[in-house]
Amino acid sequence: MPRLPAPDYPADVRERLDADAREVISRYPDSRSALLPLLHLVQSEEGHVTRTGVRFCAEQLGLTTAEVTAVATFYTMYRRKPSGDYQVGVCTNTLCAVMGGDAIFDALKEHLGVGNDETTPDGKVTLEHIECNAACDFAPVVMVNWEFFDNQTVESATALVDDLRAGRAAEPTRGAPLCTYKETARILAGFPDERPGAVEATGGAGPASLAGLRLAKGEGAPGRVVAPRAAARPAAGGRPTTDEAPANHQSSHDAPQQTSASDPSNPAGPVAEEGE
């Protein structure tokens, strides 16, 4: 059976969204450029982009629903089904993965009883893997509604989702205090975050990210940022000695997972001569 046209929003909701949409569209010389923020706007209403939201965006911008759907399904920040109050994304790209991201993601799936892109029965947490959070200096990284939780472990990530489900405060490593996914979507649509102190709390890059900049400015060598667990270095007599990593190193780049360099059963490099 063919699908019926998407229903409209209730009259009061439609009136409010019409006013918000006009404000968003007025910021752009070409109205169709407002599609991305409008998708965030309709997502802030229902927690995901519904057929009604697609129809609304198409009507506002003079587009077809197929054109709107093509954009909404391309970007992963637009949810295509109901999601939780907190979107928990675990980076499983290369660096975060070897630093423990894969272990964190597997542990959270088991702990929450959900798979990738699934939501807990209480509607609090949606879990997904993310390809890159652009925060490699602080790997492994978990994001909650796009706010950073750096240098995570299985234990800290598990405690984090437990706090979210229990309604306890969870403070990001960097960035503004957490709000719900719908509230985050409205901010991404371009409307101000009116919570007291939220804008001032956004912060900036951490020490590990700024080490190279300090060197370039001639401010002297930065503190030790990458510190292997058991770094061997030659002693005065020529024999190697092993020191434990300092407790105050600024990054967690002492990988807890086995890598090709430390795992004899999986050596790096070619396993056969060329042409074999």
XYZ file of C-alpha atoms in Angstrom:
276
model
C 0.000 0.000 0.000
C 1.322 3.490 -0.789
C 2.158 5.623 2.226
C -0.281 8.393 3.062
C 1.048 11.967 3.167
C 2.778 12.873 6.410
C 0.423 14.516 8.916
C 0.933 18.141 9.878
C 1.992 19.369 13.309
C -0.738 20.414 15.744
C -1.801 24.018 15.148
C 0.032 25.486 18.163
C 3.244 23.624 17.343
C 3.028 24.619 13.699
C 2.588 28.293 14.599
C 5.656 28.209 16.854
C 7.807 26.366 14.306
C 6.694 28.707 11.514
C 8.000 31.667 13.513
C 11.289 29.900 14.297
C 11.714 28.859 10.665
C 11.210 32.428 9.422
C 13.960 33.607 11.779
C 16.348 30.901 10.562
C 15.630 31.455 6.859
C 16.131 35.215 7.201
C 19.819 34.615 7.960
C 20.571 33.298 4.473
C 20.563 34.987 1.049
C 19.348 31.720 -0.502
C 16.545 30.102 1.472
C 17.568 26.523 0.706
C 20.825 27.177 2.582
C 18.703 27.061 5.745
C 17.919 23.364 5.316
C 20.528 22.066 7.774
C 19.450 24.277 10.691
C 15.784 23.638 9.885
C 16.401 19.906 10.176
C 17.890 20.533 13.609
C 14.830 22.631 14.437
C 12.332 19.883 13.628
C 14.570 17.384 15.416
C 14.364 19.535 18.546
C 10.597 19.092 18.467
C 10.353 15.294 18.290
C 13.870 14.034 19.003
C 14.382 12.817 15.448
C 13.525 13.869 11.897
C 10.041 12.538 11.212
C 8.112 12.497 7.939
C 6.194 15.463 9.319
C 9.482 17.287 9.903
C 10.634 16.519 6.366
C 7.347 17.849 4.977
C 7.668 20.995 7.096
C 11.204 21.730 5.841
C 10.166 21.120 2.234
C 7.212 23.501 2.496
C 9.270 26.215 4.159
C 12.017 26.114 1.535
C 10.133 25.243 -1.620
C 11.879 21.882 -1.951
C 10.563 18.386 -2.584
C 10.397 15.917 0.272
C 12.863 13.783 -1.704
C 15.421 16.607 -1.660
C 15.007 17.091 2.087
C 15.182 13.359 2.751
C 18.400 13.080 0.741
C 20.073 15.578 3.085
C 18.532 14.238 6.292
C 19.728 10.706 5.544
C 23.245 11.809 4.551
C 24.290 13.388 7.857
C 24.493 11.158 10.920
C 23.620 13.998 13.312
C 20.030 13.756 12.087
C 18.260 10.901 13.810
C 15.880 8.830 11.688
C 14.096 7.107 14.547
C 13.247 7.956 18.176
C 16.330 8.332 20.344
C 17.184 8.866 23.978
C 17.640 12.018 26.006
C 21.388 11.485 25.800
C 23.213 10.483 22.635
C 26.345 8.628 23.799
C 28.878 8.329 20.994
C 32.039 6.269 21.404
C 34.832 7.019 18.974
C 36.020 3.790 17.341
C 38.290 5.331 14.748
C 41.900 4.177 14.606
C 43.561 6.019 17.466
C 40.642 5.881 19.890
C 40.138 2.219 19.013
C 43.672 1.154 19.907
C 43.584 3.359 22.997
C 40.551 1.485 24.296
C 37.569 2.824 22.350
C 36.613 -0.600 21.020
C 36.714 -2.034 24.535
C 34.570 0.840 25.841
C 31.999 0.409 23.081
C 31.740 -3.346 23.636
C 31.458 -2.870 27.403
C 28.696 -0.272 27.075
C 26.709 -2.454 24.685
C 26.780 -5.271 27.208
C 26.178 -3.015 30.221
C 23.216 -1.200 28.642
C 21.829 -4.223 26.834
C 21.642 -2.411 23.492
C 23.424 -2.561 20.158
C 24.762 0.192 17.963
C 22.214 2.957 17.315
C 19.799 1.510 19.863
C 18.132 3.122 22.871
C 17.736 1.815 26.414
C 14.171 0.853 27.413
C 13.916 3.852 29.750
C 14.521 6.206 26.819
C 17.524 7.809 28.477
C 20.551 6.703 26.425
C 21.108 6.006 22.744
C 24.470 4.351 22.069
C 26.387 4.632 18.816
C 29.930 4.365 17.551
C 31.399 7.469 15.963
C 34.131 7.432 13.344
C 36.034 10.449 14.688
C 35.459 13.069 17.363
C 38.453 15.180 16.214
C 39.986 14.961 19.672
C 42.803 12.476 19.157
C 44.962 14.200 21.789
C 42.540 12.928 24.417
C 41.810 9.428 23.150
C 39.753 7.468 23.880
C 36.925 9.987 23.711
C 33.220 9.612 24.428
C 30.724 12.327 23.500
C 27.345 12.941 25.104
C 25.080 15.168 23.011
C 28.291 16.376 21.293
C 30.055 17.409 24.510
C 33.491 15.899 25.226
C 34.363 13.316 27.860
C 38.103 12.801 27.366
C 40.581 10.066 28.311
C 37.863 7.555 29.095
C 38.168 4.009 30.402
C 35.648 1.183 30.532
C 35.027 2.001 34.183
C 34.580 5.759 33.734
C 32.340 5.349 30.676
C 30.162 2.822 32.500
C 29.820 5.179 35.470
C 28.942 7.985 33.042
C 25.990 6.195 31.454
C 24.797 5.073 34.889
C 24.771 8.718 36.024
C 22.856 9.772 32.913
C 20.187 7.143 33.443
C 19.872 7.959 37.143
C 19.542 11.698 36.556
C 22.803 12.525 38.296
C 24.965 15.401 37.080
C 27.684 14.490 34.571
C 30.231 17.212 33.807
C 31.943 17.200 30.394
C 35.729 17.469 30.319
C 35.378 20.484 28.043
C 32.397 22.446 26.887
C 29.046 23.535 28.209
C 27.026 21.602 30.793
C 24.904 18.815 29.377
C 21.350 19.356 28.222
C 18.927 16.958 26.577
C 19.227 15.901 22.956
C 16.195 17.978 21.961
C 17.663 21.049 23.676
C 20.990 20.426 21.944
C 19.234 20.215 18.569
C 17.629 23.615 19.104
C 21.019 25.159 19.890
C 22.433 23.573 16.724
C 19.547 25.135 14.800
C 21.108 28.487 15.702
C 19.103 29.575 18.725
C 20.988 30.861 21.794
C 21.741 28.673 24.779
C 19.976 30.666 27.468
C 21.125 28.590 30.438
C 23.065 30.747 32.927
C 26.811 30.320 32.464
C 26.532 27.861 29.582
C 28.252 30.028 26.993
C 31.084 30.994 29.337
C 31.693 27.323 30.137
C 32.491 26.293 26.583
C 36.277 26.412 27.172
C 38.884 25.635 24.533
C 41.672 23.269 23.589
C 43.525 21.423 26.319
C 47.271 21.360 27.082
C 47.998 18.364 24.857
C 46.491 20.126 21.839
C 48.451 23.327 22.456
C 51.925 21.829 22.980
C 52.975 22.340 19.345
C 51.626 25.895 19.317
C 53.688 26.793 22.390
C 56.808 25.467 20.710
C 56.070 27.401 17.515
C 55.785 30.588 19.538
C 59.181 29.938 21.119
C 57.754 29.532 24.591
C 60.112 26.673 25.381
C 59.696 22.960 25.349
C 56.328 21.819 26.711
C 55.987 19.295 29.467
C 56.101 15.649 28.562
C 52.834 14.933 26.776
C 53.162 11.385 25.471
C 54.522 9.082 28.139
C 54.801 5.332 27.484
C 54.138 3.147 30.501
C 57.600 1.657 30.625
C 59.806 3.880 28.522
C 63.326 2.495 28.227
C 66.137 4.995 27.841
C 69.931 4.621 27.955
C 71.534 5.272 31.309
C 74.904 6.953 31.809
C 76.712 3.623 31.554
C 75.004 2.719 28.300
C 72.638 0.144 29.818
C 68.908 0.789 29.401
C 66.865 1.697 32.415
C 63.083 1.733 32.767
C 61.117 4.539 34.372
C 57.416 4.537 35.077
C 55.424 7.268 33.315
C 54.985 10.390 35.443
C 51.619 10.611 37.150
C 50.918 14.061 35.727
C 51.381 13.347 32.036
C 48.852 15.336 30.015
C 47.561 12.672 27.680
C 46.498 9.058 27.930
C 48.594 7.950 24.959
C 50.003 4.949 26.757
C 47.809 2.482 24.925
C 46.161 -0.140 27.136
C 45.536 -2.389 24.152
C 48.003 -4.691 22.444
C 49.325 -3.305 19.175
C 51.369 -4.792 16.359
C 54.538 -3.569 18.028
C 53.763 -5.235 21.339
C 51.898 -8.354 20.232
C 54.262 -11.059 18.914
C 51.368 -13.079 17.516
C 50.413 -10.218 15.185
C 53.660 -8.690 13.918
C 53.694 -5.601 11.763
C 54.958 -5.566 8.188
C 54.486 -7.870 5.194
C 54.092 -11.563 5.883
C 55.294 -12.721 2.462
C 57.747 -11.668 -0.189
C 56.393 -9.523 -3.015
C 54.900 -11.663 -5.768
C 54.218 -14.686 -3.584
